[in-house]
mmCIF file of N, CA and C in Angstrom:
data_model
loop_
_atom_site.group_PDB
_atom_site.id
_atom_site.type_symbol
_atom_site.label_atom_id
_atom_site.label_comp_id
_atom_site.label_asym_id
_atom_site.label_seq_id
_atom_site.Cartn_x
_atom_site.Cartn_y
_atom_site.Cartn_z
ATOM 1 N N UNK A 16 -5.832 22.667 2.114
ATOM 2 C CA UNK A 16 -5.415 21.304 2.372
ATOM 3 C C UNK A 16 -6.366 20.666 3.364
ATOM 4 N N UNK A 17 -6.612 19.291 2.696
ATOM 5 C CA UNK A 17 -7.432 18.554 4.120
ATOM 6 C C UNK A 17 -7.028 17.629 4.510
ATOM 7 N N UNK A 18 -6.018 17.491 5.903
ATOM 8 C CA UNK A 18 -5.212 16.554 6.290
ATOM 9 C C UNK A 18 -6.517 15.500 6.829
ATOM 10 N N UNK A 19 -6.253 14.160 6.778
ATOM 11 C CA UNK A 19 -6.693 12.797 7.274
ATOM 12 C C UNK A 19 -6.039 11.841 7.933
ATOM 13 N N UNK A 20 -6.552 11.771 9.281
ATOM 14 C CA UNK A 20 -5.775 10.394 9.387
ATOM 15 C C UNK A 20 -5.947 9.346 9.507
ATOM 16 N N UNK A 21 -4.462 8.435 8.697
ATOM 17 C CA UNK A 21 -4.661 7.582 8.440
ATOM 18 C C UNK A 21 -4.594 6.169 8.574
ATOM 19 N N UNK A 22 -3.654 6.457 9.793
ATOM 20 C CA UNK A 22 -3.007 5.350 11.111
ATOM 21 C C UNK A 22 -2.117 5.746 11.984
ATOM 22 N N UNK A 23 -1.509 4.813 12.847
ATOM 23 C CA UNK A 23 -0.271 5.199 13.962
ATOM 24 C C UNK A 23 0.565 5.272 12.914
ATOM 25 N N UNK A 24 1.510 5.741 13.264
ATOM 26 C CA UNK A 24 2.435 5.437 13.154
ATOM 27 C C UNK A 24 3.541 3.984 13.214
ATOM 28 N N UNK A 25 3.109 3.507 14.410
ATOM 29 C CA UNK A 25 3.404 2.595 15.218
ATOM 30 C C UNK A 25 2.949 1.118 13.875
ATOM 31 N N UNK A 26 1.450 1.426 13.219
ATOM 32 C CA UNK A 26 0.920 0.731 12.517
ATOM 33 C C UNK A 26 1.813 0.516 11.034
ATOM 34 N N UNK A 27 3.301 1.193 11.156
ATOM 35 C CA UNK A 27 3.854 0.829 9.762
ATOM 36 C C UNK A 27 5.246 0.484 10.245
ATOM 37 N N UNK A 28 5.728 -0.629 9.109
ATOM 38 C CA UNK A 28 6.670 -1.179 10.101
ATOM 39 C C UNK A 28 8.626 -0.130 9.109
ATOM 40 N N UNK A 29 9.302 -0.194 9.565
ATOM 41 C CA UNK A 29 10.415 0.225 9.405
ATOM 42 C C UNK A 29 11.592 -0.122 9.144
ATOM 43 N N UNK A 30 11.626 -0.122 7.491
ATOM 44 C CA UNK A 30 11.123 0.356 6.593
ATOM 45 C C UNK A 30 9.975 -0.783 6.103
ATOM 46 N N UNK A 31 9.084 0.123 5.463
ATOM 47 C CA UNK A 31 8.112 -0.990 5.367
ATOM 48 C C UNK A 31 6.770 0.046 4.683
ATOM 49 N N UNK A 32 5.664 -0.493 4.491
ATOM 50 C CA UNK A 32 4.712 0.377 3.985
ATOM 51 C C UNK A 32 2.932 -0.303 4.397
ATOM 52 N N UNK A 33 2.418 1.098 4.144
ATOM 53 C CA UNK A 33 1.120 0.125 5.141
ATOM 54 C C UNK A 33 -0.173 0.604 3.490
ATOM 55 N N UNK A 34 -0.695 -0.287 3.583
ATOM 56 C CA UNK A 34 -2.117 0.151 2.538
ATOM 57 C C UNK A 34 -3.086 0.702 2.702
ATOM 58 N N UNK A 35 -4.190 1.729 2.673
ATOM 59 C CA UNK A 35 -4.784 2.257 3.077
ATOM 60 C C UNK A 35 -5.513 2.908 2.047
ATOM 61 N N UNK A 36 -6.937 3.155 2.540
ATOM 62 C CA UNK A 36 -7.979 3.802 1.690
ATOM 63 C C UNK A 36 -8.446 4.804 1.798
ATOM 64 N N UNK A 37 -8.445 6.151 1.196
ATOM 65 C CA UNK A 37 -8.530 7.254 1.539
ATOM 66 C C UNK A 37 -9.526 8.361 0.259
ATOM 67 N N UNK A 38 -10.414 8.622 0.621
ATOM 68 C CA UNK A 38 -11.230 9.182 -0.543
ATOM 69 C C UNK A 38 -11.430 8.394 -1.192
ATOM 70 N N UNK A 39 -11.789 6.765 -1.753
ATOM 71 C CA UNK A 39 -11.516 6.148 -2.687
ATOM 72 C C UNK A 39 -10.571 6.022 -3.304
ATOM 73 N N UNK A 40 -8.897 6.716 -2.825
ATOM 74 C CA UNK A 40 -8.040 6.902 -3.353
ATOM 75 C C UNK A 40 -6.723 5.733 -2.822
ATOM 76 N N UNK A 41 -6.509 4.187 -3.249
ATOM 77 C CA UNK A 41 -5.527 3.803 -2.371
ATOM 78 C C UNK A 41 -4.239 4.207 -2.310
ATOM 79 N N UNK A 42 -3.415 4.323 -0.865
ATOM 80 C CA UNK A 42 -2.531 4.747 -0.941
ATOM 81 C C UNK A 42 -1.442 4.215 -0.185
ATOM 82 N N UNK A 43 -0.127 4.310 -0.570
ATOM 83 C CA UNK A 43 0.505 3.508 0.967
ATOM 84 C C UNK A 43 1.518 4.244 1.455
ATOM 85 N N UNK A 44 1.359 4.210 2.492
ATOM 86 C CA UNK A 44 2.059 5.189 3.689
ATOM 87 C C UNK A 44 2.806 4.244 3.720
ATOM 88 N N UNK A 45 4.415 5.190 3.599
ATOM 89 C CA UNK A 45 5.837 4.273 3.684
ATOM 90 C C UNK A 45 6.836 4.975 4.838
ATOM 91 N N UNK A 46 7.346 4.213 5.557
ATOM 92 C CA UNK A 46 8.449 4.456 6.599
ATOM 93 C C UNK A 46 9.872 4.312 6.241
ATOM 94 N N UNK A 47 10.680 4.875 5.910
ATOM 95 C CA UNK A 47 12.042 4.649 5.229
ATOM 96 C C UNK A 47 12.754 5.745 5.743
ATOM 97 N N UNK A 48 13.899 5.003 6.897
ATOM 98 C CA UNK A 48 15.050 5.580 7.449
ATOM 99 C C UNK A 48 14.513 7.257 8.072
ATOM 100 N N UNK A 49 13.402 7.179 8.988
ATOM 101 C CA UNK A 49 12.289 7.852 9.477
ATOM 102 C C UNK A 49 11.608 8.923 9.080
ATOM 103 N N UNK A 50 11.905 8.945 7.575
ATOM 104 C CA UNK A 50 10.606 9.494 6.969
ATOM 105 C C UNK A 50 9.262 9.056 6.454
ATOM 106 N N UNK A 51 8.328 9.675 6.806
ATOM 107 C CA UNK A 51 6.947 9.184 6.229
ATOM 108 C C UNK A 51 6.314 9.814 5.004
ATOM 109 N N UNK A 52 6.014 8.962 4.073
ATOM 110 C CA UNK A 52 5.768 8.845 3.058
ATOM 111 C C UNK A 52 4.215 8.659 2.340
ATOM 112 N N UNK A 53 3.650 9.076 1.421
ATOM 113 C CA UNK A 53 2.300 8.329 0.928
ATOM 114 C C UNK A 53 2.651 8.726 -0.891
ATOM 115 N N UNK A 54 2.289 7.771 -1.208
ATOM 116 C CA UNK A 54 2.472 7.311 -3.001
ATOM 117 C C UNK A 54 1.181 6.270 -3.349
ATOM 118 N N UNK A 55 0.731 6.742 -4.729
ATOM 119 C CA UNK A 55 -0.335 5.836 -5.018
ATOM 120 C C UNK A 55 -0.158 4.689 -4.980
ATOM 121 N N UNK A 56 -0.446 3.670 -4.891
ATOM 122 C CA UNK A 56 -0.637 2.437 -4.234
ATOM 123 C C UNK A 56 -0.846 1.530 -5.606
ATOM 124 N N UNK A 57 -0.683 2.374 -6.817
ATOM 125 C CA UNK A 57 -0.672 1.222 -8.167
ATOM 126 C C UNK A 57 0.420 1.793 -8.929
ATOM 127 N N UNK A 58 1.258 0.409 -9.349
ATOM 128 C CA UNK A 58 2.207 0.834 -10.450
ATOM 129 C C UNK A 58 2.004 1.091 -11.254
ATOM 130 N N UNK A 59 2.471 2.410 -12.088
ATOM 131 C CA UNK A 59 1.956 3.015 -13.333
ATOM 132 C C UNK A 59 2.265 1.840 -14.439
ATOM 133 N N UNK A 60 2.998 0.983 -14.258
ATOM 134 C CA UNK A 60 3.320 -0.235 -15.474
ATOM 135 C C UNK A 60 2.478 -1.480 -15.515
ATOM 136 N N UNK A 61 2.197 -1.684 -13.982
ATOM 137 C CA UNK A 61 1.794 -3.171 -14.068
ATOM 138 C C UNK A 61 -0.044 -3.308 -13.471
ATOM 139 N N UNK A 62 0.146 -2.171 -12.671
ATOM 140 C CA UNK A 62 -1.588 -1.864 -12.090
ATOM 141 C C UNK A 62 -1.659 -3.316 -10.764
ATOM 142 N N UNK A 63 -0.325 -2.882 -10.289
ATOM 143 C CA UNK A 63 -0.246 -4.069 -8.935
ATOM 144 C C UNK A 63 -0.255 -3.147 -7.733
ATOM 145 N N UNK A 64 -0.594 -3.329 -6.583
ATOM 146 C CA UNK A 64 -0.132 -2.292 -5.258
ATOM 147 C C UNK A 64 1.578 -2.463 -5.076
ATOM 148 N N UNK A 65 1.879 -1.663 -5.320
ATOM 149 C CA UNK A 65 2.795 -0.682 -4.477
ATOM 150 C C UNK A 65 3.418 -1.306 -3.121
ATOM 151 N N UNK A 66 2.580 -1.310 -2.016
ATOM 152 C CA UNK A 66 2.448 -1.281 -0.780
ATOM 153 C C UNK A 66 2.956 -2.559 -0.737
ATOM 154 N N UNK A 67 2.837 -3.586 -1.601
ATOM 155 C CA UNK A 67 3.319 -5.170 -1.573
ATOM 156 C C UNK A 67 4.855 -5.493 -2.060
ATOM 157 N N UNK A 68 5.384 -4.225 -1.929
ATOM 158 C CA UNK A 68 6.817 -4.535 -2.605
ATOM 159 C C UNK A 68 7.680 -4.056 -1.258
ATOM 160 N N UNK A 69 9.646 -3.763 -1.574
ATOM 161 C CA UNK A 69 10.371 -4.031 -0.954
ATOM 162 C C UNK A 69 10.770 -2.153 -0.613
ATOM 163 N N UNK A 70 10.530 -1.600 0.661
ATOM 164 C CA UNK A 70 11.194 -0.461 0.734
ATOM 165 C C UNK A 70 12.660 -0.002 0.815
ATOM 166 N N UNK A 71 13.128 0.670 0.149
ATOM 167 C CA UNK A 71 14.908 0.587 0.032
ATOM 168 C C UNK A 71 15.244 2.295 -0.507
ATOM 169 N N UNK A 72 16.547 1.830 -0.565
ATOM 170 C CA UNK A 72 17.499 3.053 -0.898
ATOM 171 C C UNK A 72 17.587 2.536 -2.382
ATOM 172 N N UNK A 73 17.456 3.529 -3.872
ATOM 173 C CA UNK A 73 18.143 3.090 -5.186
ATOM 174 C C UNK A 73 18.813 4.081 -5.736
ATOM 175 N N UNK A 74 19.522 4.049 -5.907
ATOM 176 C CA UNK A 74 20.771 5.495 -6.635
ATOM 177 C C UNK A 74 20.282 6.286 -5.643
ATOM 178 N N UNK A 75 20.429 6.529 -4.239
ATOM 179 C CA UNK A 75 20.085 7.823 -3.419
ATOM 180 C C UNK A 75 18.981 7.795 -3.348
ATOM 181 N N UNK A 76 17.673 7.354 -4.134
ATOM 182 C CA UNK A 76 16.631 8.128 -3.661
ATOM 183 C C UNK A 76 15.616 6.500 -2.656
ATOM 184 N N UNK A 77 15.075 7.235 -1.630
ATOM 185 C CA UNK A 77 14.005 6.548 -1.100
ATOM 186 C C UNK A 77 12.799 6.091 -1.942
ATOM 187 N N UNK A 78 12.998 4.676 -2.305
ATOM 188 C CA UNK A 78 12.326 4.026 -2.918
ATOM 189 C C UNK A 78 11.416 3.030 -2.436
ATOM 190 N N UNK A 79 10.044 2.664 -3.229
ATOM 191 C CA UNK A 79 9.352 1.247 -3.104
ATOM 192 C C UNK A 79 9.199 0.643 -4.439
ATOM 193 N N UNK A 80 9.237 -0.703 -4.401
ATOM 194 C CA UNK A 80 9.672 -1.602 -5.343
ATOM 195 C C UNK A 80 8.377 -2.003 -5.950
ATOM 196 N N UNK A 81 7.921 -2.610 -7.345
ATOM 197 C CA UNK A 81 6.977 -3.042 -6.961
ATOM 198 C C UNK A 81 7.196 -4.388 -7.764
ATOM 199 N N UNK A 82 6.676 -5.230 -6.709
ATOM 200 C CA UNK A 82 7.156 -6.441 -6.559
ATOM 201 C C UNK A 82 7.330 -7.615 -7.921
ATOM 202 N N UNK A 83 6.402 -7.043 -8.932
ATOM 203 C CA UNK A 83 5.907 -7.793 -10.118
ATOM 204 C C UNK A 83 7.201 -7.793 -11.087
ATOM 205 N N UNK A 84 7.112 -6.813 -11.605
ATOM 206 C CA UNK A 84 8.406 -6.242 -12.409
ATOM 207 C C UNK A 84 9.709 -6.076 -11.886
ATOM 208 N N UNK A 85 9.538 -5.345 -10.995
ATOM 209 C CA UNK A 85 10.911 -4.463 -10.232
ATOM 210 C C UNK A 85 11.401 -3.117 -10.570
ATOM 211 N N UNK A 86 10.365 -2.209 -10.797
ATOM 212 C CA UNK A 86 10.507 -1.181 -11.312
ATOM 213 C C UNK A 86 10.224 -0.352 -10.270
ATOM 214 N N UNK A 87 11.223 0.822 -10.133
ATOM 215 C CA UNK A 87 11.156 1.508 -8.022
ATOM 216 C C UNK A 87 10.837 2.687 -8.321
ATOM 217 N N UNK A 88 9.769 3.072 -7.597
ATOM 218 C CA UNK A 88 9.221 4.735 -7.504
ATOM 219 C C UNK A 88 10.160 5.448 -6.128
ATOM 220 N N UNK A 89 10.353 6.664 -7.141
ATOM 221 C CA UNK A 89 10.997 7.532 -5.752
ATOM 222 C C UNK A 89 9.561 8.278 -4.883
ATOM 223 N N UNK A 90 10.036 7.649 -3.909
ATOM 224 C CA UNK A 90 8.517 8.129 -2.505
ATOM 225 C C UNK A 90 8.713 9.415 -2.234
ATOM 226 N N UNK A 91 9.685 10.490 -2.453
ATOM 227 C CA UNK A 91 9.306 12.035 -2.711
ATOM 228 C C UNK A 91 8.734 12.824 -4.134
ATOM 229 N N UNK A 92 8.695 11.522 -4.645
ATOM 230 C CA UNK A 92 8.668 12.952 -5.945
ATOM 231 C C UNK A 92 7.235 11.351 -7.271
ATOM 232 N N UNK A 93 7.532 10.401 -7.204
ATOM 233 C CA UNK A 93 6.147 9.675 -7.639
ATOM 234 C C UNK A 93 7.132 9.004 -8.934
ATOM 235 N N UNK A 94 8.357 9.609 -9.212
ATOM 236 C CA UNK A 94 8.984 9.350 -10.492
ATOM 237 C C UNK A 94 9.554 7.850 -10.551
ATOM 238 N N UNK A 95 9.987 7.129 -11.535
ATOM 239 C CA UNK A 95 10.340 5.825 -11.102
ATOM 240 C C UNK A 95 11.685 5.645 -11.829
ATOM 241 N N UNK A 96 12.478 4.598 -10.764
ATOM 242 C CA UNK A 96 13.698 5.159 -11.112
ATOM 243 C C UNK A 96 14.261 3.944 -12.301
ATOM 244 N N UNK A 97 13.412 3.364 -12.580
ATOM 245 C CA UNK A 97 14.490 2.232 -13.691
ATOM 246 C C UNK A 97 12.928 1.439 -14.069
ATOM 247 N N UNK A 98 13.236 0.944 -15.404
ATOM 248 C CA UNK A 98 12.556 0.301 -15.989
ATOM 249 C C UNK A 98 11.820 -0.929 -15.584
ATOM 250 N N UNK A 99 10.983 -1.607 -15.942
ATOM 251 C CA UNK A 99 10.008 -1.003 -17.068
ATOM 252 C C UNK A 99 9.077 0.260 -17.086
ATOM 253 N N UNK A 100 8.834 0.234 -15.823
ATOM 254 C CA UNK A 100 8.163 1.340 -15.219
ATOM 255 C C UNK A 100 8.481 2.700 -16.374
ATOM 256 N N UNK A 101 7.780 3.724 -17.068
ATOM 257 C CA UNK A 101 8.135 4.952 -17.409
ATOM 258 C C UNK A 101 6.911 5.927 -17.181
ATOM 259 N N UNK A 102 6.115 5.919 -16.536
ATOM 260 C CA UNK A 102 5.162 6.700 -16.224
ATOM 261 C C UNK A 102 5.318 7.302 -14.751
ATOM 262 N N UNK A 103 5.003 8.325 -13.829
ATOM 263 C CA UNK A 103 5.150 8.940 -12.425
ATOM 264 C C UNK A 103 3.870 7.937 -11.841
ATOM 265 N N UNK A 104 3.999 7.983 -10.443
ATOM 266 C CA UNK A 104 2.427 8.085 -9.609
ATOM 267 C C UNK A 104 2.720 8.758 -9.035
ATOM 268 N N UNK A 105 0.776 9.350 -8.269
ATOM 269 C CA UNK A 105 0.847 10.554 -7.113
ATOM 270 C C UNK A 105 1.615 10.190 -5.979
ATOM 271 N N UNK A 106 1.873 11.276 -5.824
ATOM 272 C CA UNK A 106 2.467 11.405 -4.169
ATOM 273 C C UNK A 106 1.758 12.427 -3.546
ATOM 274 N N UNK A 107 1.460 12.161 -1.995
ATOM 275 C CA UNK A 107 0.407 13.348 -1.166
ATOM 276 C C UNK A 107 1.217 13.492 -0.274
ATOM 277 N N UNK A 108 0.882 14.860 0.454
ATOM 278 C CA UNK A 108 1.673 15.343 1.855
ATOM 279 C C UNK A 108 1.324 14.814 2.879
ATOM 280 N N UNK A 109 1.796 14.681 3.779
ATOM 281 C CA UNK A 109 2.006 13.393 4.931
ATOM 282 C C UNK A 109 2.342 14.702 6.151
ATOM 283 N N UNK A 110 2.011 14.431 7.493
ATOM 284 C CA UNK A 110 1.717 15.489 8.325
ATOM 285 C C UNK A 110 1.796 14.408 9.677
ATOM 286 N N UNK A 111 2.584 14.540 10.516
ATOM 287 C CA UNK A 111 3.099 13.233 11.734
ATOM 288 C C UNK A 111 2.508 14.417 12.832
ATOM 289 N N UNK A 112 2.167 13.697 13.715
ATOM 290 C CA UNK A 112 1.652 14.770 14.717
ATOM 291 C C UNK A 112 1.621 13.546 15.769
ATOM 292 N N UNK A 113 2.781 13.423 16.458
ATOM 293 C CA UNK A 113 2.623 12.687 17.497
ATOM 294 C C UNK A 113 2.587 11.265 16.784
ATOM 295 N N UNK A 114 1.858 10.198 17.046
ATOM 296 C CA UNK A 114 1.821 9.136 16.723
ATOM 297 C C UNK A 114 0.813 8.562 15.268
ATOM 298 N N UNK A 115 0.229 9.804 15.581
ATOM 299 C CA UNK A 115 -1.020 9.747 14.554
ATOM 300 C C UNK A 115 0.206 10.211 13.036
ATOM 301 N N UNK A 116 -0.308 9.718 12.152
ATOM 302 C CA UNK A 116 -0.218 10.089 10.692
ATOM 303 C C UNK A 116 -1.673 10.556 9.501
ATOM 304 N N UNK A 117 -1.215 11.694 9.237
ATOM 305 C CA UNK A 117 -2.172 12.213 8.234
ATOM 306 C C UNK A 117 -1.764 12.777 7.134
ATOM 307 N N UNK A 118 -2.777 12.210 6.088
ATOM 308 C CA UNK A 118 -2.280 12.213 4.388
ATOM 309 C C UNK A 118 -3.847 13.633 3.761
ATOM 310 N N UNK A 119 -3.332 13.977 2.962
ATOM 311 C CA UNK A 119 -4.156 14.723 2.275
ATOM 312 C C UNK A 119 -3.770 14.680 0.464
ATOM 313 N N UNK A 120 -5.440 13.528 0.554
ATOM 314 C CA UNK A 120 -5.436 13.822 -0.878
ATOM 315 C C UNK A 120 -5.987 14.377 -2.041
ATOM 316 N N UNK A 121 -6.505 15.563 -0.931
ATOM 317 C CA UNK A 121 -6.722 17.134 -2.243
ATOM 318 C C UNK A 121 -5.273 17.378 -2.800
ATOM 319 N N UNK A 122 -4.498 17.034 -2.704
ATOM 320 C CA UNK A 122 -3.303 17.598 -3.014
ATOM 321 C C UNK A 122 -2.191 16.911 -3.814
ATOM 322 N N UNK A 123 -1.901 17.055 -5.243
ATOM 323 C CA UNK A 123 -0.612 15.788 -5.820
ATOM 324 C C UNK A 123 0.250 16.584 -5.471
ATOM 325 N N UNK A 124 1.204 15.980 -4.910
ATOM 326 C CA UNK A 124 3.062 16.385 -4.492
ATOM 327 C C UNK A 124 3.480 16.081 -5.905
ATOM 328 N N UNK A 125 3.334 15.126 -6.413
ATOM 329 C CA UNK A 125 4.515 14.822 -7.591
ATOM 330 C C UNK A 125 4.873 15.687 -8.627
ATOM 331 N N UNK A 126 5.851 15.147 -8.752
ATOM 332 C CA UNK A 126 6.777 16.097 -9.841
ATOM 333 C C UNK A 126 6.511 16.817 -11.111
ATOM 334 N N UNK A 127 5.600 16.337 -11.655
ATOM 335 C CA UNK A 127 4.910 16.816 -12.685
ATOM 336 C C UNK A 127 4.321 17.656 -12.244
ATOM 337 N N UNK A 128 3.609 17.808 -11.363
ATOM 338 C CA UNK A 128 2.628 18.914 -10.668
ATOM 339 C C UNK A 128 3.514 19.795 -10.033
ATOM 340 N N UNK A 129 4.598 19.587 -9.233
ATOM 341 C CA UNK A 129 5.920 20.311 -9.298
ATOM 342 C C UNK A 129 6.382 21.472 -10.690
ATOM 343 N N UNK A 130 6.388 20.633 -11.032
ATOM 344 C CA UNK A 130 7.326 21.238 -11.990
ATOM 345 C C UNK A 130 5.974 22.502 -12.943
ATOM 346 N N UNK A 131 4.491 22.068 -13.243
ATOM 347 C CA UNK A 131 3.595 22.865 -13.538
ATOM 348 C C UNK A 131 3.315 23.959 -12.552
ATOM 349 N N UNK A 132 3.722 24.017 -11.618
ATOM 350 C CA UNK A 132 3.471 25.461 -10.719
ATOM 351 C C UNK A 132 4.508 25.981 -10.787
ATOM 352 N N UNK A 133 5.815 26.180 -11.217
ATOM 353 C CA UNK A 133 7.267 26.707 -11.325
ATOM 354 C C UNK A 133 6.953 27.773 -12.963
#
């Protein structure tokens, strides 16, 4: 794993999500009910950022919205929870160390990639 960091903490607001560029990879680090989060930063439906939509709770899971459609990715796992949306995005591991936040994106978290190492 190669952790990076990628802002304060302090730099994302709550709940809320911040945009950021990482390997050429954009991504947005999300704050929701004090967990930290990173999910690809484009909707698998519409190819809009991510990072520009509404952070929330949807059927239980910690979600971001994306603003075009309204179709909500769950921020643990990349899956999306209601239509139109039917495709996953990545999700990377997130590592808080004090104020600093660091993402590593040698690594997909999401569920699909989940579920291929089981």
């Amino acid at each position: 794993m190669s952790f990076e960091r990628v802002c304060s903490l302090n730099d994302i607001p709550e709940p809320g999500s911040l945009r950021v560029e990482l390997d050429d990879v954009d991504i947005a680090v999300v704050r929701f009910e004090g967990g930290v989060y990173a999910i690809e930063d484009l909707c698998s439906h519409a190819e809009v950022p991510l990072s520009e939509g509404d952070v929330e709770e949807f059927h239980g899971a910690p979600t971001i919205e994306c603003w075009l459609h309204g179709s909500c990715f769950d921020l643990r796992t990349g899956e999306p929870t209601n239509l139109p949306a039917t495709e996953p995005v990545s999700v990377y591991p997130v590592r808080v160390e004090g104020e600093d936040v660091y993402v590593d994106v040698s690594v997909d978290d999401s569920l699909p990639a989940m579920r291929a190492a089981n």
